[in-house]
Protein backbone atom coordinates (compact mmCIF):
# COMPACT_ATOMS: atom_id res chain seq x y z
CA UNK A 1 0.00 0.00 0.00
CA UNK A 2 1.37 3.43 -0.91
CA UNK A 3 1.58 5.76 2.06
CA UNK A 4 2.80 9.23 2.77
CA UNK A 5 5.28 10.05 5.48
CA UNK A 6 4.62 12.71 8.05
CA UNK A 7 7.14 15.30 9.27
CA UNK A 8 9.35 14.14 12.08
CA UNK A 9 8.77 16.20 15.19
CA UNK A 10 11.14 17.35 17.83
CA UNK A 11 10.25 16.94 21.50
CA UNK A 12 8.33 20.22 21.38
CA UNK A 13 6.20 19.02 18.48
CA UNK A 14 7.63 21.27 15.75
CA UNK A 15 8.18 19.93 12.23
CA UNK A 16 11.59 19.33 10.69
CA UNK A 17 12.60 18.67 7.11
CA UNK A 18 13.29 15.01 7.90
CA UNK A 19 10.45 12.57 7.20
CA UNK A 20 8.88 10.35 9.81
CA UNK A 21 7.81 6.75 9.30
CA UNK A 22 4.09 6.65 8.36
CA UNK A 23 3.45 3.84 10.84
CA UNK A 24 6.13 3.58 13.49
CA UNK A 25 5.87 6.03 16.36
CA UNK A 26 8.66 8.06 17.90
CA UNK A 27 9.53 7.60 21.56
CA UNK A 28 10.32 10.90 23.22
CA UNK A 29 11.90 11.90 26.49
CA UNK A 30 12.54 8.88 28.73
CA UNK A 31 9.65 6.83 27.36
CA UNK A 32 10.70 3.33 26.20
CA UNK A 33 8.00 3.42 23.51
CA UNK A 34 6.01 5.98 21.59
CA UNK A 35 3.07 7.37 23.57
CA UNK A 36 -0.18 8.22 21.80
CA UNK A 37 -3.75 9.10 22.72
CA UNK A 38 -7.20 7.60 22.14
CA UNK A 39 -10.04 9.98 22.96
CA UNK A 40 -13.75 9.18 22.98
CA UNK A 41 -15.02 12.73 23.51
CA UNK A 42 -16.55 11.63 26.79
CA UNK A 43 -19.89 13.17 27.75
CA UNK A 44 -20.71 13.41 31.45
CA UNK A 45 -23.96 14.16 33.24
CA UNK A 46 -22.60 17.66 33.84
CA UNK A 47 -21.08 18.04 30.35
CA UNK A 48 -22.74 18.17 26.93
CA UNK A 49 -21.49 16.89 23.55
CA UNK A 50 -20.21 20.34 22.59
CA UNK A 51 -18.17 20.44 25.81
CA UNK A 52 -16.79 16.99 25.05
CA UNK A 53 -15.73 17.85 21.51
CA UNK A 54 -14.17 21.15 22.61
CA UNK A 55 -12.16 19.23 25.20
CA UNK A 56 -11.02 16.76 22.54
CA UNK A 57 -9.89 19.67 20.36
CA UNK A 58 -7.96 21.27 23.20
CA UNK A 59 -6.47 17.91 24.11
CA UNK A 60 -5.21 17.42 20.54
CA UNK A 61 -3.55 20.82 20.53
CA UNK A 62 -1.97 20.14 23.93
CA UNK A 63 -0.64 16.62 23.37
CA UNK A 64 0.88 17.78 20.09
CA UNK A 65 3.03 20.21 22.07
CA UNK A 66 3.75 17.66 24.79
CA UNK A 67 5.32 15.14 22.42
CA UNK A 68 2.61 12.49 22.00
CA UNK A 69 2.84 10.81 18.61
CA UNK A 70 -0.77 10.46 17.44
CA UNK A 71 -4.37 10.90 18.55
CA UNK A 72 -7.22 8.66 17.42
CA UNK A 73 -10.98 8.95 17.86
CA UNK A 74 -13.36 5.99 17.86
CA UNK A 75 -16.71 5.22 16.25
CA UNK A 76 -19.56 4.41 18.64
CA UNK A 77 -23.28 4.72 18.09
CA UNK A 78 -26.26 5.09 20.39
CA UNK A 79 -24.06 5.82 23.40
CA UNK A 80 -24.99 9.09 25.15
CA UNK A 81 -21.60 9.16 26.89
CA UNK A 82 -19.55 9.27 23.67
CA UNK A 83 -19.64 12.15 21.16
CA UNK A 84 -17.29 10.70 18.51
CA UNK A 85 -19.88 8.82 16.42
CA UNK A 86 -18.51 10.32 13.17
CA UNK A 87 -14.70 9.86 13.25
CA UNK A 88 -13.98 11.36 9.82
CA UNK A 89 -15.78 14.58 10.78
CA UNK A 90 -13.97 14.84 14.12
CA UNK A 91 -10.58 14.07 12.51
CA UNK A 92 -11.07 16.83 9.94
CA UNK A 93 -11.81 19.30 12.74
CA UNK A 94 -8.82 18.22 14.83
CA UNK A 95 -6.47 18.33 11.87
CA UNK A 96 -7.54 21.92 11.15
CA UNK A 97 -6.60 22.86 14.72
CA UNK A 98 -3.19 21.12 14.83
CA UNK A 99 -0.14 21.11 12.59
CA UNK A 100 2.01 17.99 13.06
CA UNK A 101 0.09 15.51 15.24
CA UNK A 102 -0.92 12.31 13.44
CA UNK A 103 -4.69 11.85 13.61
CA UNK A 104 -6.82 8.84 12.86
CA UNK A 105 -9.61 6.45 13.64
CA UNK A 106 -9.43 3.94 16.41
CA UNK A 107 -11.43 3.01 14.62
CA UNK A 108 -13.93 3.05 11.79
CA UNK A 109 -16.22 0.03 12.19
CA UNK A 110 -16.01 -1.19 8.61
CA UNK A 111 -19.12 -3.44 8.53
CA UNK A 112 -21.20 -0.29 9.13
CA UNK A 113 -20.00 1.35 5.91
CA UNK A 114 -19.42 0.73 2.23
CA UNK A 115 -15.63 0.38 1.73
CA UNK A 116 -15.75 2.92 -1.11
CA UNK A 117 -17.24 5.55 1.21
CA UNK A 118 -14.49 4.99 3.79
CA UNK A 119 -11.84 5.22 1.06
CA UNK A 120 -13.33 8.50 -0.17
CA UNK A 121 -13.56 9.98 3.32
CA UNK A 122 -9.99 9.16 4.27
CA UNK A 123 -8.69 10.00 0.82
CA UNK A 124 -10.21 13.44 1.35
CA UNK A 125 -8.64 13.74 4.80
CA UNK A 126 -5.25 12.75 3.40
CA UNK A 127 -5.59 15.27 0.58
CA UNK A 128 -6.41 18.01 3.09
CA UNK A 129 -3.68 16.99 5.54
CA UNK A 130 -1.02 14.96 3.69
CA UNK A 131 1.00 12.54 5.76
CA UNK A 132 -0.92 13.04 9.00
CA UNK A 133 -3.84 10.61 8.71
CA UNK A 134 -4.19 7.03 10.00
CA UNK A 135 -7.07 4.71 9.05
CA UNK A 136 -7.77 2.21 11.81
CA UNK A 137 -10.59 -0.23 11.04
CA UNK A 138 -12.44 -2.77 13.14
CA UNK A 139 -15.08 -5.42 12.57
CA UNK A 140 -17.30 -4.85 15.62
CA UNK A 141 -20.48 -2.77 15.16
CA UNK A 142 -19.59 -0.30 17.90
CA UNK A 143 -23.18 -0.39 19.10
CA UNK A 144 -26.15 -2.68 19.78
CA UNK A 145 -27.69 -4.95 17.14
CA UNK A 146 -30.74 -2.77 16.48
CA UNK A 147 -28.60 0.32 15.84
CA UNK A 148 -26.24 -1.71 13.68
CA UNK A 149 -29.18 -2.77 11.51
CA UNK A 150 -30.19 0.87 11.12
CA UNK A 151 -26.64 1.77 10.10
CA UNK A 152 -26.40 -1.06 7.60
CA UNK A 153 -29.98 -0.67 6.34
CA UNK A 154 -30.77 -4.35 6.72
CA UNK A 155 -33.22 -6.49 8.65
CA UNK A 156 -31.21 -9.66 8.15
CA UNK A 157 -28.83 -11.43 10.50
CA UNK A 158 -25.68 -9.44 11.28
CA UNK A 159 -22.29 -11.08 11.01
CA UNK A 160 -18.63 -10.09 10.86
CA UNK A 161 -17.85 -13.01 8.53
CA UNK A 162 -17.59 -10.69 5.52
CA UNK A 163 -14.99 -8.48 7.18
CA UNK A 164 -11.92 -9.90 5.35
CA UNK A 165 -13.66 -9.30 2.01
CA UNK A 166 -14.67 -5.76 3.04
CA UNK A 167 -11.13 -5.03 4.20
CA UNK A 168 -9.75 -6.34 0.91
CA UNK A 169 -12.09 -4.06 -1.02
CA UNK A 170 -11.12 -1.06 1.10
CA UNK A 171 -7.42 -1.64 0.53
CA UNK A 172 -7.99 -2.17 -3.19
CA UNK A 173 -9.91 1.12 -3.43
CA UNK A 174 -7.12 2.90 -1.54
CA UNK A 175 -4.43 1.37 -3.77
CA UNK A 176 -6.50 1.48 -6.99
CA UNK A 177 -5.50 -2.15 -7.36
CA UNK A 178 -8.50 -4.39 -8.13
CA UNK A 179 -7.89 -7.37 -10.43
CA UNK A 180 -8.90 -6.60 -14.03
CA UNK A 181 -11.83 -9.03 -13.82
CA UNK A 182 -13.20 -7.64 -10.55
CA UNK A 183 -16.64 -5.96 -10.73
CA UNK A 184 -15.11 -2.80 -9.20
CA UNK A 185 -12.02 -2.70 -11.42
CA UNK A 186 -13.24 0.38 -13.31
CA UNK A 187 -14.17 2.30 -10.14
CA UNK A 188 -11.68 4.74 -8.64
CA UNK A 189 -11.85 6.23 -5.20
CA UNK A 190 -11.62 10.01 -5.52
CA UNK A 191 -9.71 11.97 -4.38
CA UNK A 192 -6.91 9.51 -4.97
CA UNK A 193 -3.23 9.77 -4.15
CA UNK A 194 -0.84 8.50 -1.49
CA UNK A 195 -3.18 6.92 1.02
CA UNK A 196 -3.03 6.78 4.82
CA UNK A 197 -1.73 3.56 6.39
CA UNK A 198 -4.39 1.04 7.34
CA UNK A 199 -4.33 -0.36 10.88
CA UNK A 200 -6.33 -3.37 11.96
CA UNK A 201 -8.02 -3.06 15.35
CA UNK A 202 -9.11 -5.92 17.52
CA UNK A 203 -9.97 -7.35 20.91
CA UNK A 204 -9.60 -11.01 20.00
CA UNK A 205 -7.44 -13.43 18.07
CA UNK A 206 -9.37 -13.08 14.80
CA UNK A 207 -8.16 -9.57 13.98
CA UNK A 208 -4.69 -10.34 15.34
CA UNK A 209 -4.26 -13.25 12.95
CA UNK A 210 -5.70 -11.34 10.01
CA UNK A 211 -3.41 -8.35 10.65
CA UNK A 212 -0.43 -10.68 10.79
CA UNK A 213 -1.36 -12.53 7.62
CA UNK A 214 -1.76 -9.23 5.72
CA UNK A 215 1.38 -7.64 7.18
CA UNK A 216 -0.55 -4.71 8.67
CA UNK A 217 0.06 -2.82 11.92
CA UNK A 218 -2.15 -4.04 14.76
CA UNK A 219 -3.88 -2.13 17.57
CA UNK A 220 -5.28 -4.18 20.45
CA UNK A 221 -7.96 -2.95 22.88
CA UNK A 222 -6.22 -3.84 26.13
CA UNK A 223 -8.35 -1.23 27.92
CA UNK A 224 -11.46 -3.40 27.65
CA UNK A 225 -10.16 -6.87 26.82
CA UNK A 226 -7.05 -7.21 28.94
CA UNK A 227 -7.39 -10.97 29.38
CA UNK A 228 -6.85 -11.41 25.63
CA UNK A 229 -3.92 -9.03 25.23
CA UNK A 230 -0.97 -11.40 25.47
CA UNK A 231 -2.56 -14.25 23.44
CA UNK A 232 -3.59 -11.83 20.69
CA UNK A 233 -0.17 -10.20 20.49
CA UNK A 234 1.50 -13.60 20.35
CA UNK A 235 -0.85 -14.72 17.57
CA UNK A 236 -0.18 -11.50 15.63
CA UNK A 237 3.58 -11.97 15.82
CA UNK A 238 3.44 -15.67 14.98
CA UNK A 239 1.20 -15.16 11.95
CA UNK A 240 2.97 -12.05 10.64
CA UNK A 241 3.97 -12.07 6.98
CA UNK A 242 6.23 -9.25 5.72
CA UNK A 243 4.45 -6.95 3.27
CA UNK A 244 5.00 -3.76 1.31
CA UNK A 245 3.63 -1.98 4.37
CA UNK A 246 5.73 -3.57 7.11
CA UNK A 247 8.85 -5.73 7.16
CA UNK A 248 8.22 -6.78 10.76
CA UNK A 249 5.30 -6.69 13.21
CA UNK A 250 4.26 -3.39 14.73
CA UNK A 251 1.70 -3.36 17.53
CA UNK A 252 0.19 -0.89 19.93
CA UNK A 253 -2.28 -1.39 22.75
CA UNK A 254 -4.94 0.91 24.16
CA UNK A 255 -4.53 1.57 27.88
CA UNK A 256 -6.91 3.26 30.30
CA UNK A 257 -4.55 5.68 32.06
CA UNK A 258 -5.37 8.51 34.45
CA UNK A 259 -2.78 10.59 36.28
CA UNK A 260 -3.38 13.07 39.09
CA UNK A 261 -1.32 14.76 41.76
CA UNK A 262 -1.95 11.89 44.19
CA UNK A 263 -2.94 8.23 43.93
CA UNK A 264 -6.13 8.95 45.87
CA UNK A 265 -7.24 11.72 43.52
CA UNK A 266 -6.54 9.56 40.48
CA UNK A 267 -8.75 6.80 41.91
CA UNK A 268 -11.52 9.35 42.49
CA UNK A 269 -11.25 10.50 38.86
CA UNK A 270 -11.22 7.03 37.31
CA UNK A 271 -13.92 5.45 39.48
CA UNK A 272 -16.78 6.98 37.39
CA UNK A 273 -15.18 5.48 34.27
CA UNK A 274 -15.38 2.05 35.90
CA UNK A 275 -19.03 2.61 36.85
CA UNK A 276 -19.81 3.60 33.25
CA UNK A 277 -18.22 0.37 32.05
CA UNK A 278 -20.29 -1.61 34.54
CA UNK A 279 -23.48 -0.04 33.19
CA UNK A 280 -22.37 -0.56 29.60
CA UNK A 281 -21.78 -4.27 30.23
CA UNK A 282 -25.33 -4.43 31.58
CA UNK A 283 -26.69 -2.89 28.39
CA UNK A 284 -27.36 0.48 30.01
CA UNK A 285 -25.01 2.97 28.32
CA UNK A 286 -25.35 6.53 29.51
CA UNK A 287 -23.52 9.74 30.29
CA UNK A 288 -20.63 9.33 32.66
CA UNK A 289 -21.66 9.77 36.30
CA UNK A 290 -20.10 12.30 38.63
CA UNK A 291 -17.31 11.41 41.03
CA UNK A 292 -19.71 11.73 43.94
CA UNK A 293 -22.19 9.32 42.38
CA UNK A 294 -19.47 6.76 41.70
CA UNK A 295 -18.08 7.22 45.21
CA UNK A 296 -21.46 6.74 46.91
CA UNK A 297 -22.94 4.11 44.58
CA UNK A 298 -24.22 1.08 46.58
CA UNK A 299 -22.17 -1.61 44.86
CA UNK A 300 -23.21 -5.20 45.35
CA UNK A 301 -20.49 -7.77 45.97
CA UNK A 302 -20.62 -8.85 42.33
CA UNK A 303 -20.53 -5.25 41.09
CA UNK A 304 -17.58 -4.43 43.32
CA UNK A 305 -15.77 -7.47 41.97
CA UNK A 306 -16.24 -6.15 38.42
CA UNK A 307 -15.02 -2.67 39.43
CA UNK A 308 -11.94 -4.09 41.16
CA UNK A 309 -11.12 -6.27 38.15
CA UNK A 310 -11.55 -3.37 35.72
CA UNK A 311 -9.37 -1.07 37.82
CA UNK A 312 -6.68 -3.74 38.03
CA UNK A 313 -6.29 -3.54 34.24
CA UNK A 314 -6.12 0.27 34.23
CA UNK A 315 -3.09 2.39 35.09
CA UNK A 316 -3.76 5.29 37.41
CA UNK A 317 -2.16 7.30 40.16
CA UNK A 318 0.41 9.99 40.80
CA UNK A 319 3.08 10.51 38.10
CA UNK A 320 5.54 8.02 39.60
CA UNK A 321 2.78 5.39 39.83
CA UNK A 322 1.69 6.01 36.25
CA UNK A 323 5.22 5.70 34.92
CA UNK A 324 5.87 2.49 36.85
CA UNK A 325 2.59 0.98 35.67
CA UNK A 326 3.09 1.89 32.01
CA UNK A 327 6.70 0.71 32.05
CA UNK A 328 5.65 -2.64 33.52
CA UNK A 329 2.86 -3.05 30.95
CA UNK A 330 5.14 -2.22 28.07
CA UNK A 331 7.81 -4.65 29.28
CA UNK A 332 5.25 -7.42 29.84
CA UNK A 333 3.63 -7.05 26.41
CA UNK A 334 6.63 -5.96 24.33
CA UNK A 335 4.45 -3.59 22.32
CA UNK A 336 5.93 -0.88 20.15
CA UNK A 337 3.53 1.86 21.23
CA UNK A 338 1.15 2.67 24.08
CA UNK A 339 -2.08 4.50 23.22
CA UNK A 340 -3.43 6.08 26.38
CA UNK A 341 -7.09 6.85 26.92
CA UNK A 342 -8.65 8.76 29.79
CA UNK A 343 -12.43 8.58 29.46
CA UNK A 344 -12.86 11.61 31.68
CA UNK A 345 -15.38 14.32 30.75
CA UNK A 346 -13.84 17.03 32.94
CA UNK A 347 -11.57 19.20 30.82
CA UNK A 348 -9.11 20.21 33.53
CA UNK A 349 -8.67 16.69 34.89
CA UNK A 350 -8.12 15.22 31.43
CA UNK A 351 -5.58 17.81 30.31
CA UNK A 352 -3.76 17.67 33.64
CA UNK A 353 -3.56 13.88 33.41
CA UNK A 354 -1.80 13.89 30.04
CA UNK A 355 0.46 16.75 31.06
CA UNK A 356 1.56 14.84 34.17
CA UNK A 357 2.31 11.76 32.06
CA UNK A 358 4.37 13.82 29.61
CA UNK A 359 6.32 15.34 32.51
CA UNK A 360 6.81 11.93 34.13
CA UNK A 361 8.66 10.82 30.99
CA UNK A 362 10.51 14.14 30.58
CA UNK A 363 8.77 14.77 27.27
CA UNK A 364 8.26 18.40 28.33
Coordinates of C-alpha atoms in Angstrom, one line a residue, residues 2 26 30 36 42 84 100 154 160 163-165 170 185-186 190 243 251 286 294-295 306 322 325 333:
X2 CA 1.4 3.4 -0.9
X26 CA 8.7 8.1 17.9
X30 CA 12.5 8.9 28.7
X36 CA -0.2 8.2 21.8
X42 CA -16.6 11.6 26.8
X84 CA -17.3 10.7 18.5
X100 CA 2.0 18.0 13.1
X154 CA -30.8 -4.4 6.7
X160 CA -18.6 -10.1 10.9
X163 CA -15.0 -8.5 7.2
X164 CA -11.9 -9.9 5.3
X165 CA -13.7 -9.3 2.0
X170 CA -11.1 -1.1 1.1
X185 CA -12.0 -2.7 -11.4
X186 CA -13.2 0.4 -13.3
X190 CA -11.6 10.0 -5.5
X243 CA 4.4 -6.9 3.3
X251 CA 1.7 -3.4 17.5
X286 CA -25.4 6.5 29.5
X294 CA -19.5 6.8 41.7
X295 CA -18.1 7.2 45.2
X306 CA -16.2 -6.1 38.4
X322 CA 1.7 6.0 36.2
X325 CA 2.6 1.0 35.7
X333 CA 3.6 -7.0 26.4

